[in-house]
PDB file of C-alpha atoms in Angstrom:
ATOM      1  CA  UNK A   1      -4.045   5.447 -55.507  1.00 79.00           C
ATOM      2  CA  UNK A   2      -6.682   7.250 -53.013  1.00 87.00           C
ATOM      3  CA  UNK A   3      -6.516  11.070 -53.292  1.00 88.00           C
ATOM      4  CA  UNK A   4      -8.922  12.053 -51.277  1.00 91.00           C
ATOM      5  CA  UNK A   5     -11.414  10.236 -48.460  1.00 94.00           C
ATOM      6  CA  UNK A   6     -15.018  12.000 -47.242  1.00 95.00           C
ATOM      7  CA  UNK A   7     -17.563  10.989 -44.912  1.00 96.00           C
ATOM      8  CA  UNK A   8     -20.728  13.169 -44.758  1.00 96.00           C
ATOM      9  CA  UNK A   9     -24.711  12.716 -43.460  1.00 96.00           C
ATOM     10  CA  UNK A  10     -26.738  12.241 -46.341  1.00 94.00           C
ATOM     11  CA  UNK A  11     -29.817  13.381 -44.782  1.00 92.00           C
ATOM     12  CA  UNK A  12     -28.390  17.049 -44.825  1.00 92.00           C
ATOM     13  CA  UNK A  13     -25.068  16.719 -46.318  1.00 92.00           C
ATOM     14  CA  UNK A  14     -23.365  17.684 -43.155  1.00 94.00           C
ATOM     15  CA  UNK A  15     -19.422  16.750 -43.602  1.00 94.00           C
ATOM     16  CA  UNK A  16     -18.519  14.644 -40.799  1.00 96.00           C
ATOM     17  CA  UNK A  17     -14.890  13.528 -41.126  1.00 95.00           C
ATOM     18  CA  UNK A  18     -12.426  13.715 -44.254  1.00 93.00           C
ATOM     19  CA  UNK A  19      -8.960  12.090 -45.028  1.00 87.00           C
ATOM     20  CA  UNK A  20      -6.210  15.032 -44.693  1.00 69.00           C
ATOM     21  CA  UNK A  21      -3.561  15.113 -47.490  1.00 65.00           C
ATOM     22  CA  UNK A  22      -0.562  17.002 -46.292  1.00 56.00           C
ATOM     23  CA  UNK A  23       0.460  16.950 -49.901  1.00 57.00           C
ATOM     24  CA  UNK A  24      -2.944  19.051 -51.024  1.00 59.00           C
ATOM     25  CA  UNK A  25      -2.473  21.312 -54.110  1.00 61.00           C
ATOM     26  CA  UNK A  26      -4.951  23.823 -55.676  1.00 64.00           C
ATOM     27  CA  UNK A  27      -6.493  21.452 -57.625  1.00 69.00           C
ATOM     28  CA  UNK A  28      -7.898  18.943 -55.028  1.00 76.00           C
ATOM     29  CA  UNK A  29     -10.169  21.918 -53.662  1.00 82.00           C
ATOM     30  CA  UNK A  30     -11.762  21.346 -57.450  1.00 85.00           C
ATOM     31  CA  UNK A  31     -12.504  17.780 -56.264  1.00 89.00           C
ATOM     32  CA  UNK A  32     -13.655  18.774 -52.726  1.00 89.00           C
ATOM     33  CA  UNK A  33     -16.333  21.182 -54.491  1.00 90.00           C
ATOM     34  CA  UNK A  34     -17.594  18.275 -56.358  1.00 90.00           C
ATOM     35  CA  UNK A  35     -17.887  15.777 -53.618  1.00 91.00           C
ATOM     36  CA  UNK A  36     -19.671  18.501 -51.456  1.00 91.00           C
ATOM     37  CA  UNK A  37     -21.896  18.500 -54.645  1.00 90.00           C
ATOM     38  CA  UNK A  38     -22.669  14.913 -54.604  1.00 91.00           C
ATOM     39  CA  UNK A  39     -23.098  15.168 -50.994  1.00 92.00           C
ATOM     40  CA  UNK A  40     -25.752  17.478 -51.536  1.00 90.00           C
ATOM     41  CA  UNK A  41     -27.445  15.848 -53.894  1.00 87.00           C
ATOM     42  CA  UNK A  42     -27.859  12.758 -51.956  1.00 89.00           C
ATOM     43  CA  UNK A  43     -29.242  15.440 -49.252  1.00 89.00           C
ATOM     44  CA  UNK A  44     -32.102  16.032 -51.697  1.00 85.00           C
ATOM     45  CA  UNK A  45     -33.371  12.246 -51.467  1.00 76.00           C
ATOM     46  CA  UNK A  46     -32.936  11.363 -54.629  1.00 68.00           C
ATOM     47  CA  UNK A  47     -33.200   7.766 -55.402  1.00 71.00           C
ATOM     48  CA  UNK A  48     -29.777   6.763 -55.768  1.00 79.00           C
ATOM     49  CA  UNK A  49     -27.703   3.715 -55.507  1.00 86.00           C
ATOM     50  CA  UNK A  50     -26.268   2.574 -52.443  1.00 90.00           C
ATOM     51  CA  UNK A  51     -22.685   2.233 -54.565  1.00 93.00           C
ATOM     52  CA  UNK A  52     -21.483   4.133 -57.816  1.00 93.00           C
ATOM     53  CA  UNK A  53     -18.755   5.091 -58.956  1.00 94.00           C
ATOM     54  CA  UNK A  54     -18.711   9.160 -61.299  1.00 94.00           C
ATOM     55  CA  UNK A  55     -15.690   9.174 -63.725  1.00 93.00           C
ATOM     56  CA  UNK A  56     -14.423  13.286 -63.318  1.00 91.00           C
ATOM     57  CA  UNK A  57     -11.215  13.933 -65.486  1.00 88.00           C
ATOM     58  CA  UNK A  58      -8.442  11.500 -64.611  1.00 91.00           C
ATOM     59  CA  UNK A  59     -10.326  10.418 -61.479  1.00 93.00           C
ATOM     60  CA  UNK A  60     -13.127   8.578 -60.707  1.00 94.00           C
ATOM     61  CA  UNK A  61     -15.224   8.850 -57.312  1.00 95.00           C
ATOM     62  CA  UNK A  62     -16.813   5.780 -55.754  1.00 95.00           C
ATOM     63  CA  UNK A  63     -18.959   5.693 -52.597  1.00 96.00           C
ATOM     64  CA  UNK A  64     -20.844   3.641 -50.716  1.00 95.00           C
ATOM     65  CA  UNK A  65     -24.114   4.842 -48.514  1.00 95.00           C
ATOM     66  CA  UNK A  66     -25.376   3.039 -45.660  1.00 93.00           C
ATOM     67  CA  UNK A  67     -27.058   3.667 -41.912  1.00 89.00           C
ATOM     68  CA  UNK A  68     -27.489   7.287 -43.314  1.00 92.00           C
ATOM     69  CA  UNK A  69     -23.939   7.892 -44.258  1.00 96.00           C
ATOM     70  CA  UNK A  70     -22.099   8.289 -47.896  1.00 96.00           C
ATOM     71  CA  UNK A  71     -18.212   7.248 -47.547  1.00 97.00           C
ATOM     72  CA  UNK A  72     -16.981   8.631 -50.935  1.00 96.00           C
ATOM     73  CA  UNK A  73     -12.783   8.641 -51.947  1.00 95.00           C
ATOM     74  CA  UNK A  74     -11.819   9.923 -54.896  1.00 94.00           C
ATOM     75  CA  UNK A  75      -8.928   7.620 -56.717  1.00 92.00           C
ATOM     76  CA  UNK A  76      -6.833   7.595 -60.058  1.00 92.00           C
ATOM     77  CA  UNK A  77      -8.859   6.002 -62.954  1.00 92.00           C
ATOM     78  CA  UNK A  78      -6.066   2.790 -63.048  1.00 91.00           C
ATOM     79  CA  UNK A  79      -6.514   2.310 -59.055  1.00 91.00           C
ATOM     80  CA  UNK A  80      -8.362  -1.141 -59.195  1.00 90.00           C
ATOM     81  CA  UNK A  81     -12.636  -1.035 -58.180  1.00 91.00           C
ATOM     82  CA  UNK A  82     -12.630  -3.682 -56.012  1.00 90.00           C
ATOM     83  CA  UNK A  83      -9.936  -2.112 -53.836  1.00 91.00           C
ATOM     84  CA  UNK A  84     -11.589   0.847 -53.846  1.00 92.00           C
ATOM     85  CA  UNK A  85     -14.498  -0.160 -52.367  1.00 93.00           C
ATOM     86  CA  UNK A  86     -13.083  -2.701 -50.090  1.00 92.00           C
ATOM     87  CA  UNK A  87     -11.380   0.290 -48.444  1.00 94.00           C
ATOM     88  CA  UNK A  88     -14.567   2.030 -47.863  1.00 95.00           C
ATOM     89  CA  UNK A  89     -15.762  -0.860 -46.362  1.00 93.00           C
ATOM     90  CA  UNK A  90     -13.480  -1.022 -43.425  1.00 93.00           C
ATOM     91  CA  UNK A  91     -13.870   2.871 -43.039  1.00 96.00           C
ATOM     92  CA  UNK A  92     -17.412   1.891 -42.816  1.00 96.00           C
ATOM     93  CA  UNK A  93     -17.143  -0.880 -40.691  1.00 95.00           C
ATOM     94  CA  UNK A  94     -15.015   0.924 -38.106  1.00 96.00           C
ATOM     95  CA  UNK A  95     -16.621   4.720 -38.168  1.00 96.00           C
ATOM     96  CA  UNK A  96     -19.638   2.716 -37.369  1.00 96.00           C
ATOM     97  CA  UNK A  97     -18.217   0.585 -34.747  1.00 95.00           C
ATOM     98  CA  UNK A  98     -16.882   3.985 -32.765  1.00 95.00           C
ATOM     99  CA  UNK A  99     -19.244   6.549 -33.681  1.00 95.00           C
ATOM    100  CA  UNK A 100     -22.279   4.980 -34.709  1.00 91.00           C
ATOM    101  CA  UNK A 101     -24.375   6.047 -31.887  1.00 92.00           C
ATOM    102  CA  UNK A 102     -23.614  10.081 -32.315  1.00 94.00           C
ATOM    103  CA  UNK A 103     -23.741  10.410 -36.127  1.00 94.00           C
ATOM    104  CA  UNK A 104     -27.657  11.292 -35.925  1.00 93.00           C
ATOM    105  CA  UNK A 105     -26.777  14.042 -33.006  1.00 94.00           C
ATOM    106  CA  UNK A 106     -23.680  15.510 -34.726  1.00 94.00           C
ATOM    107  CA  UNK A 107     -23.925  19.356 -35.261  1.00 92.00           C
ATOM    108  CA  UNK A 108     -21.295  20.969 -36.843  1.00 94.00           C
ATOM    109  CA  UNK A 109     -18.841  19.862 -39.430  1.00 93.00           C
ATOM    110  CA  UNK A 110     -16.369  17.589 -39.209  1.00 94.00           C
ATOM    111  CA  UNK A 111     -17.047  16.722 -36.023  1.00 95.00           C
ATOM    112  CA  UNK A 112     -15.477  13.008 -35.808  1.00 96.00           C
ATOM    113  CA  UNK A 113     -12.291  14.736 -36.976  1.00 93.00           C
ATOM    114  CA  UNK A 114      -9.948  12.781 -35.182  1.00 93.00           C
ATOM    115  CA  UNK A 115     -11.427   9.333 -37.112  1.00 96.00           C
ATOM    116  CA  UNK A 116      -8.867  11.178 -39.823  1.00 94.00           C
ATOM    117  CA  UNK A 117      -5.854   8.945 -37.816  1.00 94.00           C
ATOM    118  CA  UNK A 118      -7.950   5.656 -39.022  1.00 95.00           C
ATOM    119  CA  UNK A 119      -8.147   6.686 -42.608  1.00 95.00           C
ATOM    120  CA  UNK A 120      -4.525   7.650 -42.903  1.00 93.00           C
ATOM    121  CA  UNK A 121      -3.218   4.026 -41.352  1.00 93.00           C
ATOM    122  CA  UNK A 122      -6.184   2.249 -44.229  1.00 93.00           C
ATOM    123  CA  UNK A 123      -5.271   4.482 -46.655  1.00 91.00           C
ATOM    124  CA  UNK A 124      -1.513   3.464 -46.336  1.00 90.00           C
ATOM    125  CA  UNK A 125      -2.710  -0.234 -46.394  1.00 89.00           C
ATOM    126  CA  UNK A 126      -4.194   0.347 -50.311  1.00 88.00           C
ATOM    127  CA  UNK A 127      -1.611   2.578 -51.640  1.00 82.00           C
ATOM    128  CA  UNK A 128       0.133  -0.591 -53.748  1.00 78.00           C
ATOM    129  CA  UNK A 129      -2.475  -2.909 -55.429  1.00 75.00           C
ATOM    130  CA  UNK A 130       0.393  -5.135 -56.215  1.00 76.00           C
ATOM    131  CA  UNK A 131       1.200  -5.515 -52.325  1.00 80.00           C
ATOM    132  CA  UNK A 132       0.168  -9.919 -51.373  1.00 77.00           C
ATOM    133  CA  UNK A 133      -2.193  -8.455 -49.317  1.00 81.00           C
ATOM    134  CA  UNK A 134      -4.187  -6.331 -51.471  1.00 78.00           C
ATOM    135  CA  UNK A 135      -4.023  -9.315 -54.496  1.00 82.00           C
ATOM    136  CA  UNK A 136      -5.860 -11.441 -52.451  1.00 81.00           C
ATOM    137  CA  UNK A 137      -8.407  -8.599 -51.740  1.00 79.00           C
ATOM    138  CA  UNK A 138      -8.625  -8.555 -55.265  1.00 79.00           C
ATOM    139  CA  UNK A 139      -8.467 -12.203 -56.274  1.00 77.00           C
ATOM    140  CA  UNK A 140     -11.558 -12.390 -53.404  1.00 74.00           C
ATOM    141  CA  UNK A 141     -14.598 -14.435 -55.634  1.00 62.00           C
ATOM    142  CA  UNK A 142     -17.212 -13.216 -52.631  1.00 59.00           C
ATOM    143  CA  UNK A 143     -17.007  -8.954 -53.416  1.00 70.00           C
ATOM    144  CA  UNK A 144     -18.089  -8.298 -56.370  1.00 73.00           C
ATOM    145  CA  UNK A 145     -18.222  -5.002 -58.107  1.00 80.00           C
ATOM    146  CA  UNK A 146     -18.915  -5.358 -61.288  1.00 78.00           C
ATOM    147  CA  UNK A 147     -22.622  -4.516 -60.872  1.00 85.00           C
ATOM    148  CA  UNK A 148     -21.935  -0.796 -59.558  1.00 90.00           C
ATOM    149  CA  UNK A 149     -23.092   1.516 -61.688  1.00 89.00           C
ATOM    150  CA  UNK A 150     -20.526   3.458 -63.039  1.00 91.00           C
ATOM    151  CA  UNK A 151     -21.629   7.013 -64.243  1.00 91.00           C
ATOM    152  CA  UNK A 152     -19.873  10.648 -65.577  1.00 91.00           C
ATOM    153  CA  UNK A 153     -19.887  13.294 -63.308  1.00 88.00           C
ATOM    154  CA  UNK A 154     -21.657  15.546 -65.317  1.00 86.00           C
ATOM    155  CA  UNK A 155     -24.595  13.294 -65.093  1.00 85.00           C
ATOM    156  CA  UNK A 156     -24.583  13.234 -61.991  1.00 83.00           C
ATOM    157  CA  UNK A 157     -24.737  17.149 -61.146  1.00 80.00           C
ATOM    158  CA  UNK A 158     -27.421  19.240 -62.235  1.00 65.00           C
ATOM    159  CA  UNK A 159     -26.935  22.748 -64.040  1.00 44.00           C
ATOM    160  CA  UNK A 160     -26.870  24.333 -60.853  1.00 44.00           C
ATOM    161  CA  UNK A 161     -23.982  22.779 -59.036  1.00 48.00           C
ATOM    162  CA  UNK A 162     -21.638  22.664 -62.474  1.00 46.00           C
ATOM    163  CA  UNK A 163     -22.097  26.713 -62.824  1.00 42.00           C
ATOM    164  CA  UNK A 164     -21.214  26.752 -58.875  1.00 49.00           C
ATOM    165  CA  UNK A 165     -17.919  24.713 -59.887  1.00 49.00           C
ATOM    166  CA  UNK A 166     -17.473  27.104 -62.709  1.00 46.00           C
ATOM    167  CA  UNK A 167     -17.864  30.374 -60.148  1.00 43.00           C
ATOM    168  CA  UNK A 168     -15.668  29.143 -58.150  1.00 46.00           C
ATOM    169  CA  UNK A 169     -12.810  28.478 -60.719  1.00 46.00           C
ATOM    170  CA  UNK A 170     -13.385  32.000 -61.681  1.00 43.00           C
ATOM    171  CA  UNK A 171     -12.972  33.564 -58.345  1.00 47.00           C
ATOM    172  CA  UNK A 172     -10.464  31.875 -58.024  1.00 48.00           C
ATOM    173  CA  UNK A 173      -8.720  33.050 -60.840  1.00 47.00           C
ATOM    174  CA  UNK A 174      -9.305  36.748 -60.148  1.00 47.00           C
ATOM    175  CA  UNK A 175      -7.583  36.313 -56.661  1.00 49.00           C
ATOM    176  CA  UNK A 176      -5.026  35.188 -58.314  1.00 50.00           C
ATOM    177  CA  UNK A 177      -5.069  38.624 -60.788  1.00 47.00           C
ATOM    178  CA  UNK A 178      -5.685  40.816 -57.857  1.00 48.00           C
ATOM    179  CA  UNK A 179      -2.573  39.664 -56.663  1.00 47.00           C
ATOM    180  CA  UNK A 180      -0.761  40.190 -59.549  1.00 49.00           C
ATOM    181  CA  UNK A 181      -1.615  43.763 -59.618  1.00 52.00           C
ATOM    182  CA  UNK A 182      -1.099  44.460 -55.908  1.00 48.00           C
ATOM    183  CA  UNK A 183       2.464  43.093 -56.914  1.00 48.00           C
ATOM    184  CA  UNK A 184       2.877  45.121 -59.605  1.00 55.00           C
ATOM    185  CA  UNK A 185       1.255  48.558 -57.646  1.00 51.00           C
ATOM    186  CA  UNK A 186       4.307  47.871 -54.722  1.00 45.00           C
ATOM    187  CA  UNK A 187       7.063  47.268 -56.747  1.00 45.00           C
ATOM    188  CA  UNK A 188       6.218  50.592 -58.730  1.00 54.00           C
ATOM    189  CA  UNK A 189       5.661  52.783 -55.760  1.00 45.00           C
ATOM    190  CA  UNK A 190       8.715  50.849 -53.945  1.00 44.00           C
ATOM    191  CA  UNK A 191      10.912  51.734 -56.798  1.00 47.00           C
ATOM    192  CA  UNK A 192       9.569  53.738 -59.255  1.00 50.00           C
ATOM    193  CA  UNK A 193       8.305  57.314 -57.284  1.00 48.00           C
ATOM    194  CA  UNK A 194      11.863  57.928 -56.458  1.00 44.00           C
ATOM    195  CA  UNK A 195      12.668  58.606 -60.195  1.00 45.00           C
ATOM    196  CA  UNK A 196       9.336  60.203 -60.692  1.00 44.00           C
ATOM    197  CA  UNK A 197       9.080  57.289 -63.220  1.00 47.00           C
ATOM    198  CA  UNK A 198       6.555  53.919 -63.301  1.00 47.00           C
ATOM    199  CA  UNK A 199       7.526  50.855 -63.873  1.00 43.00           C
ATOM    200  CA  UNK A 200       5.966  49.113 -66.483  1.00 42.00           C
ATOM    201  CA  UNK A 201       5.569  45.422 -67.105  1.00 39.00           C
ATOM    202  CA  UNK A 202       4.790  44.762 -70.793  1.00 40.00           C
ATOM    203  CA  UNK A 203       4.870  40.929 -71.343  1.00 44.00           C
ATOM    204  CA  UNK A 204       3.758  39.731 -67.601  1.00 50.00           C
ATOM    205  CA  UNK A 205      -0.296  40.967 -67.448  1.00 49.00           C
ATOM    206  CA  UNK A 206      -0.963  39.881 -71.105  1.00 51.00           C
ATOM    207  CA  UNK A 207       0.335  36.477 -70.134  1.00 53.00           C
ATOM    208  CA  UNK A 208      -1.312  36.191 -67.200  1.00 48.00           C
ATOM    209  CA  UNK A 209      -4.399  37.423 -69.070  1.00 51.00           C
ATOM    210  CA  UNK A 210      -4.115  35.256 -71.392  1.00 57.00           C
ATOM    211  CA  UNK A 211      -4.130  32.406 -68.990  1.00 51.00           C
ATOM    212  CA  UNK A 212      -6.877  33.856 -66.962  1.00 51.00           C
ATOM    213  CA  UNK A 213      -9.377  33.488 -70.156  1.00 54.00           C
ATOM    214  CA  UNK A 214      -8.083  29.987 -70.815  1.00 54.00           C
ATOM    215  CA  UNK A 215      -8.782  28.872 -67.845  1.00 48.00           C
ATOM    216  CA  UNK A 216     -11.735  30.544 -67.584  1.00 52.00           C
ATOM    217  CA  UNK A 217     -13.137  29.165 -70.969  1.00 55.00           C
ATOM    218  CA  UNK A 218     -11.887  25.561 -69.890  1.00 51.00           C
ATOM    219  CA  UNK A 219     -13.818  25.734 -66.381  1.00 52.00           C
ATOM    220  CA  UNK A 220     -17.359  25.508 -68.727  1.00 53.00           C
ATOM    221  CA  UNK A 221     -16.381  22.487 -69.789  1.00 55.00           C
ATOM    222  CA  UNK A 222     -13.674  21.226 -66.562  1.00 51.00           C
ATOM    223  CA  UNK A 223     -14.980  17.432 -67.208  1.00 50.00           C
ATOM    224  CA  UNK A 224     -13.546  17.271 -70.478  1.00 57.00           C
ATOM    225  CA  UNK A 225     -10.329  19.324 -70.031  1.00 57.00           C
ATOM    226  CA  UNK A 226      -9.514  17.960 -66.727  1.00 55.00           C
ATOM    227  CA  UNK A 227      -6.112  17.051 -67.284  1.00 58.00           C
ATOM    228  CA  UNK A 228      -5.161  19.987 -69.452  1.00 65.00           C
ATOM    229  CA  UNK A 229      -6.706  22.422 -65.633  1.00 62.00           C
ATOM    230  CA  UNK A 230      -4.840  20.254 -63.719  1.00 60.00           C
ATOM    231  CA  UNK A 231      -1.493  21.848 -65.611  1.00 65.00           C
ATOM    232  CA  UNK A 232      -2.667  25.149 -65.799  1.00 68.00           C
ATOM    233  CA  UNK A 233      -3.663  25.435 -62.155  1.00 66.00           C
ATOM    234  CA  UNK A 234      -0.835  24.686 -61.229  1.00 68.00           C
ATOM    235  CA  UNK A 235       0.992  27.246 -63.388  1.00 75.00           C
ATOM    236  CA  UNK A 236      -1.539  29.856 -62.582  1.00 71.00           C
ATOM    237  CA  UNK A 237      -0.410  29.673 -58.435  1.00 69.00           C
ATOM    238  CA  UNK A 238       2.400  30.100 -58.879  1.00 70.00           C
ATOM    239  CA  UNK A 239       3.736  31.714 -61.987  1.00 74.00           C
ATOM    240  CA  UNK A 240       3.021  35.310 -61.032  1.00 77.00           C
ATOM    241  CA  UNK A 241       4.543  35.022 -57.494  1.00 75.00           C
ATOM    242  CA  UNK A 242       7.715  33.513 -59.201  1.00 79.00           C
ATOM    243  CA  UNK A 243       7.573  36.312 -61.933  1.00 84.00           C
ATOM    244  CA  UNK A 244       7.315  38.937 -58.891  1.00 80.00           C
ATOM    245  CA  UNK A 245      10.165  37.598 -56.834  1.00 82.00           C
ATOM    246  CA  UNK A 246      12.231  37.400 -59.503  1.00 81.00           C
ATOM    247  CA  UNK A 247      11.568  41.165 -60.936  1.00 82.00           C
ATOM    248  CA  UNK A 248      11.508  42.563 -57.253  1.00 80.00           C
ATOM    249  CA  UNK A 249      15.179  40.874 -56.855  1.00 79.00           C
ATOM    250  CA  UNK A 250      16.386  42.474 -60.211  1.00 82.00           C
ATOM    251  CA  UNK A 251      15.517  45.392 -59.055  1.00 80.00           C
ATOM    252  CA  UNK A 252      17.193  45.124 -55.864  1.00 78.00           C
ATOM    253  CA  UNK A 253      20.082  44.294 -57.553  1.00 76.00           C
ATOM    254  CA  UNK A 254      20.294  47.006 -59.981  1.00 76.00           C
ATOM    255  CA  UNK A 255      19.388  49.315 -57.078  1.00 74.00           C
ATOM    256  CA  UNK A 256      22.625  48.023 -55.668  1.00 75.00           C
ATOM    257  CA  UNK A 257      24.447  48.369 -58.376  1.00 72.00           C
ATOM    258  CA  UNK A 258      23.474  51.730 -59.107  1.00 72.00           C
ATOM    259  CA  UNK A 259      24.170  53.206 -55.705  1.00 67.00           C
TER     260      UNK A 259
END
């Protein structure tokens, strides 16, 4: 299925519509980084093709550049090529038809925004590649796909864009510590200055510790371990806040017992 839809200027990379997910998890801003980084490649003028597809983890990107623009979605590895790029092609065909004349003269980001309506309502139409409609997309002799290149992302990105991926994984990860210890720092002066005592959590910081390296030593190499940071990212949002909650209501419940 389509994840994730992106339309940006390739002669500066400037974002200028994307497909909003209401169901968007940690790990799609991963994804986001690297399509900003293809983006910006393309921005450089190198002499890519006008369609490829870059295998990342269990995903694979495919795009399509023309009249200046690169529509890029990002789509499970199973999710069939031809329908892939048969639903860029109507995103092309109609971003072009109602905005073609101010894509040069757009400014800021995202500016075509609302063209976000259009991608939901074509995004809904490829969701099921066994729908009739979408077989005879795919049973269509006259699009062809076959010849698009098909690379790995980490071809595609130079050194300098996979360490930005990599700093951002690990900033990432020490937000996530820093609020682990701002938990731990108000539960202790919440509960633990009225005994003149401190409360002290033995088995929660080595675990998330032990986590934080993990993941840190996995972001090096994210394009092989992609489905094993797809797991832990998800365990690394929200594991501490559940391990908070849950020690901040014993406590309130032995308070209440107590007194």
């Amino acid at each position: 299925m389509v994840k994730l839809t992106l339309i940006a200027r390739v002669t500066d990379g400037l974002p200028l519509a994307e497909g909003l997910d209401d169901g968007r998890d940690h790990q799609d801003e991963l994804y986001k980084q690297q399509a900003k980084s293809i983006f910006k490649n393309l921005s450089k003028g190198q002499n890519e093709p006008s369609r490829m597809s870059i295998e990342t983890g269990p995903y694979v990107f495919h795009y399509i550049i023309e009249g200046h623009v690169c529509y890029l979605t990002l789509c499970d590895r199973s999710y069939p090529k031809k329908l892939a790029f048969q639903y860029l092609e109507e995103l092309k065909n109609e971003f072009e038809r109602v905005n073609g004349s101010q894509i040069e003269t757009a400014a800021r980001p995202y500016a075509f925004v609302k063209f976000d309506t259009f991608i939901q309502k074509t995004k809904k139409l490829y969701l099921d590649s066994r729908t009739q409609r979408n077989i005879g997309k795919l049973n269509d002799e006259l699009y062809e796909v076959q010849q698009i290149m098909t690379r790995n992302v980490q071809e595609v990105l130079g050194v300098g864009e996979k360490l930005d991926l990599t700093i951002y994984l690990v900033e990432t990860e020490e937000s996530q510590a820093s609020l682990w210890s701002l938990s731990q720092k108000w539960v202790n002066v919440f509960f633990g200055n009225k005994h003149g005592d401190n409360i002290s959590w033995v088995s929660g910081p080595a675990e998330v510790s032990e986590l934080s390296s993990r993941l840190t030593s996995e972001s090096r190499i994210y394009a092989d371990k992609a489905k094993d940071l797809n797991r832990q990212a998800l365990i690394r949002k929200w594991a501490p806040v559940a391990i908070v909650l849950g020690v901040v209501f014993l406590l309130f419940w032995v308070k209440k017992k107590l007194w």
